[in-house]
Amino acid sequence: MSLFLGIDAGSSYIKVVWLSGNGDIAKMELFPTTAGYEDAVSRMLEGVSSSVVTGYCRRRISRLFGIKSISEIKAHALGAYRLCPDARFVIDVGGQDSKVIRLNGDGAFSDFVMNDRCAAGTGRFLEVVSQRLGVSVDRLSELAERCRKPATISSMCVVFAESEIVSLLAQGEPVESIAYAVIDAVATRIASMAKGFGVESKVVFTGGGALCSFLVKRVSEKLGLPIKVPPHPQFAGAIGAALEASLVLSS
Amino acid sequence: MGYEGLYRELDMDVERHQELMDLLFDVYKELFLSRKNRPQGMAYFDGLMAEIHGKRIEELMEIKKQGKPLVGTFCIFVPEEIVVGAGGACYGLCGGAQFSIPDAETHLPRNICPLIKSAYGFKLQRTCPYTQISDVIYGETTCEAKKKTWELLGKLHRVYVMHIPHKKGDVEKDLWRREIEGFMRQVEELRGSPITYEELKKGIEVVNAKRRAMRRLYSLRSANDTVPITGLDALLVNQIAFYDDPERYAAKVNELCDELEERINQGISVFPKDAPRLLVAGTPMAPPNWKLHSVAEEAQAAVVAEEACIGVRYFRDDVDTEGCETVGDLLEALLERYMKIDCACFTPNDERVQHILDMCREKRVDGVIYYTLSFCHTYNVESKKVMDALKAEGIPVLRIETDYSMEDVEQIRTRVEAFVESLR
């Protein structure tokens, strides 16, 4: 039986998806991008019919193992198409960048916009803040949901926002209010990028950021649009890469 | 490499300069010398690059010793024809490297464009022989950050400033006429004798010939589906125009073009036939700023033109000397030519948008990358007008804002690769 491997070697995590010959997801794995990740990847390449890599570390893996690489944009477009075929826009919030992609309706994309080189509006921002609040990033969302009196942070630079958070803590603001402020700030950033890009309907939210349900909710409210989150949104890029791997072999 | 004596004579920091050269040549080897299928004619430009802080500086020293003026600039508005006519040399100063920026930021705000910071940093470090050897550095008023930096630079080196107008009406034309006249007087003063009609005319002809050669290269890059030279190599040739002796340079560019014509006839392309063709529009890329071209071409897209000051804006228009009988006529011809420059420092600047649309058609490009240096407000703001016009014509465009540091290369690569994928 043929197996197609998709690797999304991101800045925070490496996501790997195995697609079986009939297109079903056979297996998924996720591990942090830390030194020596190449060995783990090398083991996963065993026994697969073809593989494609995407994500921040794609060039290194592509060169090391001689496999095809595609951009994250293409991978997320393909992945989102597979997860929600009728989607027209993808909002993807990853570890170190966030992007909005316009889909053609056939798995390809026509345009995209990206926030990069700055952790504002990315998963990294949420991670840094969680650390400062002494909670895991998974809990941030539920804390924010419980907020009764929202605080605000005005700085979107992680470094400055961190010091704003310290001063909020010093003023005795409850953790829930700060969690709300932080997620709301990220949501504002993403929503303004999406609005400027012309997002108007059929939006799907992918990437690790989609796991933060309060973030999705706030973005949806700010855009005034319903947003779908597929199951396993953080694997969308890897699924796209695996689909590309199946195409590589068939062509 | 045997130029230490010269560097000491120019009051340079020899050790730091060596550090810079080591860095530069590592990058150069990787980006240029290790590439295959380059035209043989590039050997001259590789050689010039290798000696850019060596033999070429010796040549400038010769000119200096003959009492001819050496004028360093940062802008294509400075009418080099006048300096060339006076037998001197007019060249671009170092301003394209991250290397000098941390030093510059000890004096300058961080949020001004990297070109200015880099240039100023080179003076502080005393690591650019072009800066050091200049009789005078000619600044201009294209933007706020530049014009205020010249005041600081003026404490470290002899600096004159040309007032570049920001509109193109009659009032501004009068101003620019006076500026050109003033520039000529300064050059005459440096040399110690007036510039004659014949000299000025010769200067114009030399620079016109250089521009013609550059236009020839420009058209051969996209003559048909055969792309005979990479955008990166062509960019390098365009960059070297600001350093080399203009007559020798024009001859070498023409030799390269002969070879490129031959390559086109034989169908020798440096890209596959279906490779997307890109136009890069925006701020200039001073050497060693090869970041965007290398990323784009590693993604298998061919950069076939640069709409930039180091690019078409420099060589699009010649000075028309037809009917010019006096020095005054020639200066008027210079005025006309320089007022055609479609720099984003002008308002409005609609002809630039039209030029870009025309270039897209003429070069049959598949997409445009709008390239802007961080904090270059004029080109940055103007990007919206350009991008709207391109979108209205159905021409895909990607906007990249960056500086000279290499830390965002992978982020840029993601965007450029995705853009190229969308063009296939």
PDB file of N, CA, C and O in Angstrom, chain B residues 206-251:
ATOM      1  N   VAL B 206      30.010  60.597 -22.997  1.00  0.00           N
ATOM      2  CA  VAL B 206      30.524  59.408 -22.301  1.00  0.00           C
ATOM      3  C   VAL B 206      29.407  58.764 -21.473  1.00  0.00           C
ATOM      4  O   VAL B 206      29.202  57.551 -21.506  1.00  0.00           O
ATOM      5  N   VAL B 207      28.691  59.597 -20.747  1.00  0.00           N
ATOM      6  CA  VAL B 207      27.648  59.041 -19.878  1.00  0.00           C
ATOM      7  C   VAL B 207      26.471  58.534 -20.713  1.00  0.00           C
ATOM      8  O   VAL B 207      25.878  57.495 -20.401  1.00  0.00           O
ATOM      9  N   ASN B 208      26.147  59.238 -21.801  1.00  0.00           N
ATOM     10  CA  ASN B 208      25.103  58.724 -22.704  1.00  0.00           C
ATOM     11  C   ASN B 208      25.477  57.340 -23.231  1.00  0.00           C
ATOM     12  O   ASN B 208      24.633  56.447 -23.321  1.00  0.00           O
ATOM     13  N   ALA B 209      26.745  57.181 -23.592  1.00  0.00           N
ATOM     14  CA  ALA B 209      27.191  55.893 -24.146  1.00  0.00           C
ATOM     15  C   ALA B 209      27.071  54.792 -23.094  1.00  0.00           C
ATOM     16  O   ALA B 209      26.698  53.658 -23.398  1.00  0.00           O
ATOM     17  N   LYS B 210      27.389  55.160 -21.876  1.00  0.00           N
ATOM     18  CA  LYS B 210      27.231  54.184 -20.784  1.00  0.00           C
ATOM     19  C   LYS B 210      25.765  53.787 -20.629  1.00  0.00           C
ATOM     20  O   LYS B 210      25.429  52.613 -20.509  1.00  0.00           O
ATOM     21  N   ARG B 211      24.891  54.783 -20.648  1.00  0.00           N
ATOM     22  CA  ARG B 211      23.462  54.483 -20.503  1.00  0.00           C
ATOM     23  C   ARG B 211      22.956  53.630 -21.668  1.00  0.00           C
ATOM     24  O   ARG B 211      22.146  52.717 -21.475  1.00  0.00           O
ATOM     25  N   ARG B 212      23.482  53.923 -22.869  1.00  0.00           N
ATOM     26  CA  ARG B 212      23.060  53.121 -24.035  1.00  0.00           C
ATOM     27  C   ARG B 212      23.429  51.657 -23.838  1.00  0.00           C
ATOM     28  O   ARG B 212      22.637  50.764 -24.113  1.00  0.00           O
ATOM     29  N   ALA B 213      24.651  51.438 -23.365  1.00  0.00           N
ATOM     30  CA  ALA B 213      25.108  50.060 -23.144  1.00  0.00           C
ATOM     31  C   ALA B 213      24.209  49.375 -22.112  1.00  0.00           C
ATOM     32  O   ALA B 213      23.829  48.207 -22.268  1.00  0.00           O
ATOM     33  N   MET B 214      23.846  50.114 -21.077  1.00  0.00           N
ATOM     34  CA  MET B 214      22.999  49.529 -20.028  1.00  0.00           C
ATOM     35  C   MET B 214      21.601  49.230 -20.550  1.00  0.00           C
ATOM     36  O   MET B 214      20.981  48.241 -20.161  1.00  0.00           O
ATOM     37  N   ARG B 215      21.124  50.092 -21.455  1.00  0.00           N
ATOM     38  CA  ARG B 215      19.797  49.833 -22.036  1.00  0.00           C
ATOM     39  C   ARG B 215      19.834  48.590 -22.929  1.00  0.00           C
ATOM     40  O   ARG B 215      18.870  47.848 -23.015  1.00  0.00           O
ATOM     41  N   ARG B 216      20.989  48.406 -23.574  1.00  0.00           N
ATOM     42  CA  ARG B 216      21.125  47.227 -24.433  1.00  0.00           C
ATOM     43  C   ARG B 216      21.025  45.967 -23.563  1.00  0.00           C
ATOM     44  O   ARG B 216      20.302  45.024 -23.895  1.00  0.00           O
ATOM     45  N   LEU B 217      21.737  45.969 -22.462  1.00  0.00           N
ATOM     46  CA  LEU B 217      21.660  44.829 -21.533  1.00  0.00           C
ATOM     47  C   LEU B 217      20.221  44.641 -21.052  1.00  0.00           C
ATOM     48  O   LEU B 217      19.698  43.524 -21.025  1.00  0.00           O
ATOM     49  N   TYR B 218      19.604  45.747 -20.716  1.00  0.00           N
ATOM     50  CA  TYR B 218      18.223  45.739 -20.219  1.00  0.00           C
ATOM     51  C   TYR B 218      17.289  45.065 -21.228  1.00  0.00           C
ATOM     52  O   TYR B 218      16.451  44.248 -20.869  1.00  0.00           O
ATOM     53  N   SER B 219      17.468  45.368 -22.503  1.00  0.00           N
ATOM     54  CA  SER B 219      16.537  44.776 -23.468  1.00  0.00           C
ATOM     55  C   SER B 219      16.892  43.309 -23.763  1.00  0.00           C
ATOM     56  O   SER B 219      15.997  42.498 -23.997  1.00  0.00           O
ATOM     57  N   LEU B 220      18.173  42.964 -23.672  1.00  0.00           N
ATOM     58  CA  LEU B 220      18.534  41.569 -23.961  1.00  0.00           C
ATOM     59  C   LEU B 220      18.077  40.603 -22.866  1.00  0.00           C
ATOM     60  O   LEU B 220      17.886  39.419 -23.115  1.00  0.00           O
ATOM     61  N   ARG B 221      17.912  41.114 -21.680  1.00  0.00           N
ATOM     62  CA  ARG B 221      17.493  40.239 -20.575  1.00  0.00           C
ATOM     63  C   ARG B 221      16.115  39.636 -20.811  1.00  0.00           C
ATOM     64  O   ARG B 221      15.776  38.620 -20.210  1.00  0.00           O
ATOM     65  N   SER B 222      15.342  40.299 -21.643  1.00  0.00           N
ATOM     66  CA  SER B 222      13.973  39.821 -21.823  1.00  0.00           C
ATOM     67  C   SER B 222      13.564  39.851 -23.285  1.00  0.00           C
ATOM     68  O   SER B 222      12.413  40.063 -23.619  1.00  0.00           O
ATOM     69  N   ALA B 223      14.561  39.653 -24.167  1.00  0.00           N
ATOM     70  CA  ALA B 223      14.284  39.767 -25.600  1.00  0.00           C
ATOM     71  C   ALA B 223      13.246  38.740 -26.044  1.00  0.00           C
ATOM     72  O   ALA B 223      12.336  39.043 -26.804  1.00  0.00           O
ATOM     73  N   ASN B 224      13.395  37.512 -25.593  1.00  0.00           N
ATOM     74  CA  ASN B 224      12.376  36.499 -25.879  1.00  0.00           C
ATOM     75  C   ASN B 224      12.356  35.502 -24.724  1.00  0.00           C
ATOM     76  O   ASN B 224      12.743  35.852 -23.620  1.00  0.00           O
ATOM     77  N   ASP B 225      11.938  34.267 -24.968  1.00  0.00           N
ATOM     78  CA  ASP B 225      11.835  33.318 -23.857  1.00  0.00           C
ATOM     79  C   ASP B 225      13.197  32.873 -23.345  1.00  0.00           C
ATOM     80  O   ASP B 225      13.294  32.290 -22.268  1.00  0.00           O
ATOM     81  N   THR B 226      14.222  33.118 -24.129  1.00  0.00           N
ATOM     82  CA  THR B 226      15.564  32.791 -23.674  1.00  0.00           C
ATOM     83  C   THR B 226      16.055  33.903 -22.758  1.00  0.00           C
ATOM     84  O   THR B 226      16.162  35.050 -23.193  1.00  0.00           O
ATOM     85  N   VAL B 227      16.330  33.536 -21.515  1.00  0.00           N
ATOM     86  CA  VAL B 227      16.880  34.524 -20.581  1.00  0.00           C
ATOM     87  C   VAL B 227      18.382  34.252 -20.491  1.00  0.00           C
ATOM     88  O   VAL B 227      18.800  33.279 -19.877  1.00  0.00           O
ATOM     89  N   PRO B 228      19.198  35.075 -21.140  1.00  0.00           N
ATOM     90  CA  PRO B 228      20.615  34.714 -21.300  1.00  0.00           C
ATOM     91  C   PRO B 228      21.477  35.015 -20.082  1.00  0.00           C
ATOM     92  O   PRO B 228      22.635  34.602 -20.030  1.00  0.00           O
ATOM     93  N   ILE B 229      20.929  35.731 -19.112  1.00  0.00           N
ATOM     94  CA  ILE B 229      21.722  36.124 -17.950  1.00  0.00           C
ATOM     95  C   ILE B 229      20.783  36.202 -16.752  1.00  0.00           C
ATOM     96  O   ILE B 229      19.616  36.600 -16.902  1.00  0.00           O
ATOM     97  N   THR B 230      21.268  35.825 -15.588  1.00  0.00           N
ATOM     98  CA  THR B 230      20.397  35.894 -14.408  1.00  0.00           C
ATOM     99  C   THR B 230      20.169  37.351 -14.016  1.00  0.00           C
ATOM    100  O   THR B 230      20.987  38.228 -14.317  1.00  0.00           O
ATOM    101  N   GLY B 231      19.092  37.578 -13.308  1.00  0.00           N
ATOM    102  CA  GLY B 231      18.822  38.912 -12.795  1.00  0.00           C
ATOM    103  C   GLY B 231      19.913  39.333 -11.818  1.00  0.00           C
ATOM    104  O   GLY B 231      20.274  40.509 -11.734  1.00  0.00           O
ATOM    105  N   LEU B 232      20.434  38.362 -11.095  1.00  0.00           N
ATOM    106  CA  LEU B 232      21.461  38.661 -10.107  1.00  0.00           C
ATOM    107  C   LEU B 232      22.733  39.180 -10.800  1.00  0.00           C
ATOM    108  O   LEU B 232      23.318  40.182 -10.371  1.00  0.00           O
ATOM    109  N   ASP B 233      23.150  38.514 -11.878  1.00  0.00           N
ATOM    110  CA  ASP B 233      24.317  38.992 -12.610  1.00  0.00           C
ATOM    111  C   ASP B 233      24.051  40.363 -13.227  1.00  0.00           C
ATOM    112  O   ASP B 233      24.904  41.246 -13.210  1.00  0.00           O
ATOM    113  N   ALA B 234      22.867  40.529 -13.793  1.00  0.00           N
ATOM    114  CA  ALA B 234      22.535  41.814 -14.415  1.00  0.00           C
ATOM    115  C   ALA B 234      22.497  42.925 -13.365  1.00  0.00           C
ATOM    116  O   ALA B 234      22.948  44.044 -13.611  1.00  0.00           O
ATOM    117  N   LEU B 235      21.979  42.600 -12.192  1.00  0.00           N
ATOM    118  CA  LEU B 235      21.964  43.580 -11.107  1.00  0.00           C
ATOM    119  C   LEU B 235      23.394  43.987 -10.763  1.00  0.00           C
ATOM    120  O   LEU B 235      23.692  45.167 -10.568  1.00  0.00           O
ATOM    121  N   LEU B 236      24.264  42.997 -10.698  1.00  0.00           N
ATOM    122  CA  LEU B 236      25.665  43.279 -10.381  1.00  0.00           C
ATOM    123  C   LEU B 236      26.263  44.236 -11.420  1.00  0.00           C
ATOM    124  O   LEU B 236      26.948  45.201 -11.076  1.00  0.00           O
ATOM    125  N   VAL B 237      25.980  43.967 -12.697  1.00  0.00           N
ATOM    126  CA  VAL B 237      26.498  44.843 -13.760  1.00  0.00           C
ATOM    127  C   VAL B 237      25.939  46.261 -13.561  1.00  0.00           C
ATOM    128  O   VAL B 237      26.678  47.242 -13.662  1.00  0.00           O
ATOM    129  N   ASN B 238      24.663  46.349 -13.242  1.00  0.00           N
ATOM    130  CA  ASN B 238      24.066  47.668 -12.991  1.00  0.00           C
ATOM    131  C   ASN B 238      24.697  48.357 -11.788  1.00  0.00           C
ATOM    132  O   ASN B 238      24.869  49.579 -11.767  1.00  0.00           O
ATOM    133  N   GLN B 239      25.017  47.582 -10.789  1.00  0.00           N
ATOM    134  CA  GLN B 239      25.637  48.167  -9.592  1.00  0.00           C
ATOM    135  C   GLN B 239      27.034  48.694  -9.904  1.00  0.00           C
ATOM    136  O   GLN B 239      27.428  49.772  -9.436  1.00  0.00           O
ATOM    137  N   ILE B 240      27.762  47.933 -10.713  1.00  0.00           N
ATOM    138  CA  ILE B 240      29.151  48.306 -10.990  1.00  0.00           C
ATOM    139  C   ILE B 240      29.218  49.600 -11.816  1.00  0.00           C
ATOM    140  O   ILE B 240      30.222  50.315 -11.787  1.00  0.00           O
ATOM    141  N   ALA B 241      28.130  49.924 -12.500  1.00  0.00           N
ATOM    142  CA  ALA B 241      28.068  51.184 -13.247  1.00  0.00           C
ATOM    143  C   ALA B 241      28.401  52.380 -12.361  1.00  0.00           C
ATOM    144  O   ALA B 241      28.861  53.416 -12.848  1.00  0.00           O
ATOM    145  N   PHE B 242      28.173  52.237 -11.075  1.00  0.00           N
ATOM    146  CA  PHE B 242      28.380  53.363 -10.166  1.00  0.00           C
ATOM    147  C   PHE B 242      29.802  53.428  -9.622  1.00  0.00           C
ATOM    148  O   PHE B 242      30.109  54.285  -8.801  1.00  0.00           O
ATOM    149  N   TYR B 243      30.651  52.501 -10.041  1.00  0.00           N
ATOM    150  CA  TYR B 243      32.019  52.481  -9.512  1.00  0.00           C
ATOM    151  C   TYR B 243      33.085  52.560 -10.601  1.00  0.00           C
ATOM    152  O   TYR B 243      34.138  53.123 -10.407  1.00  0.00           O
ATOM    153  N   ASP B 244      32.769  51.940 -11.731  1.00  0.00           N
ATOM    154  CA  ASP B 244      33.806  51.736 -12.746  1.00  0.00           C
ATOM    155  C   ASP B 244      34.047  53.006 -13.565  1.00  0.00           C
ATOM    156  O   ASP B 244      33.231  53.930 -13.558  1.00  0.00           O
ATOM    157  N   ASP B 245      35.151  53.003 -14.282  1.00  0.00           N
ATOM    158  CA  ASP B 245      35.414  54.045 -15.274  1.00  0.00           C
ATOM    159  C   ASP B 245      34.332  53.945 -16.350  1.00  0.00           C
ATOM    160  O   ASP B 245      34.111  52.866 -16.907  1.00  0.00           O
ATOM    161  N   PRO B 246      33.633  55.033 -16.657  1.00  0.00           N
ATOM    162  CA  PRO B 246      32.439  54.910 -17.514  1.00  0.00           C
ATOM    163  C   PRO B 246      32.728  54.396 -18.931  1.00  0.00           C
ATOM    164  O   PRO B 246      31.933  53.637 -19.483  1.00  0.00           O
ATOM    165  N   GLU B 247      33.843  54.823 -19.521  1.00  0.00           N
ATOM    166  CA  GLU B 247      34.103  54.377 -20.900  1.00  0.00           C
ATOM    167  C   GLU B 247      34.464  52.898 -20.949  1.00  0.00           C
ATOM    168  O   GLU B 247      33.971  52.136 -21.786  1.00  0.00           O
ATOM    169  N   ARG B 248      35.340  52.491 -20.032  1.00  0.00           N
ATOM    170  CA  ARG B 248      35.722  51.075 -20.002  1.00  0.00           C
ATOM    171  C   ARG B 248      34.496  50.219 -19.681  1.00  0.00           C
ATOM    172  O   ARG B 248      34.261  49.183 -20.285  1.00  0.00           O
ATOM    173  N   TYR B 249      33.695  50.712 -18.757  1.00  0.00           N
ATOM    174  CA  TYR B 249      32.492  49.977 -18.355  1.00  0.00           C
ATOM    175  C   TYR B 249      31.558  49.766 -19.554  1.00  0.00           C
ATOM    176  O   TYR B 249      31.090  48.655 -19.801  1.00  0.00           O
ATOM    177  N   ALA B 250      31.312  50.843 -20.293  1.00  0.00           N
ATOM    178  CA  ALA B 250      30.393  50.735 -21.438  1.00  0.00           C
ATOM    179  C   ALA B 250      30.921  49.711 -22.439  1.00  0.00           C
ATOM    180  O   ALA B 250      30.159  48.891 -22.977  1.00  0.00           O
ATOM    181  N   ALA B 251      32.236  49.734 -22.674  1.00  0.00           N
ATOM    182  CA  ALA B 251      32.825  48.786 -23.625  1.00  0.00           C
ATOM    183  C   ALA B 251      32.616  47.353 -23.136  1.00  0.00           C
ATOM    184  O   ALA B 251      32.259  46.456 -23.909  1.00  0.00           O
TER     185      ALA B 251
END
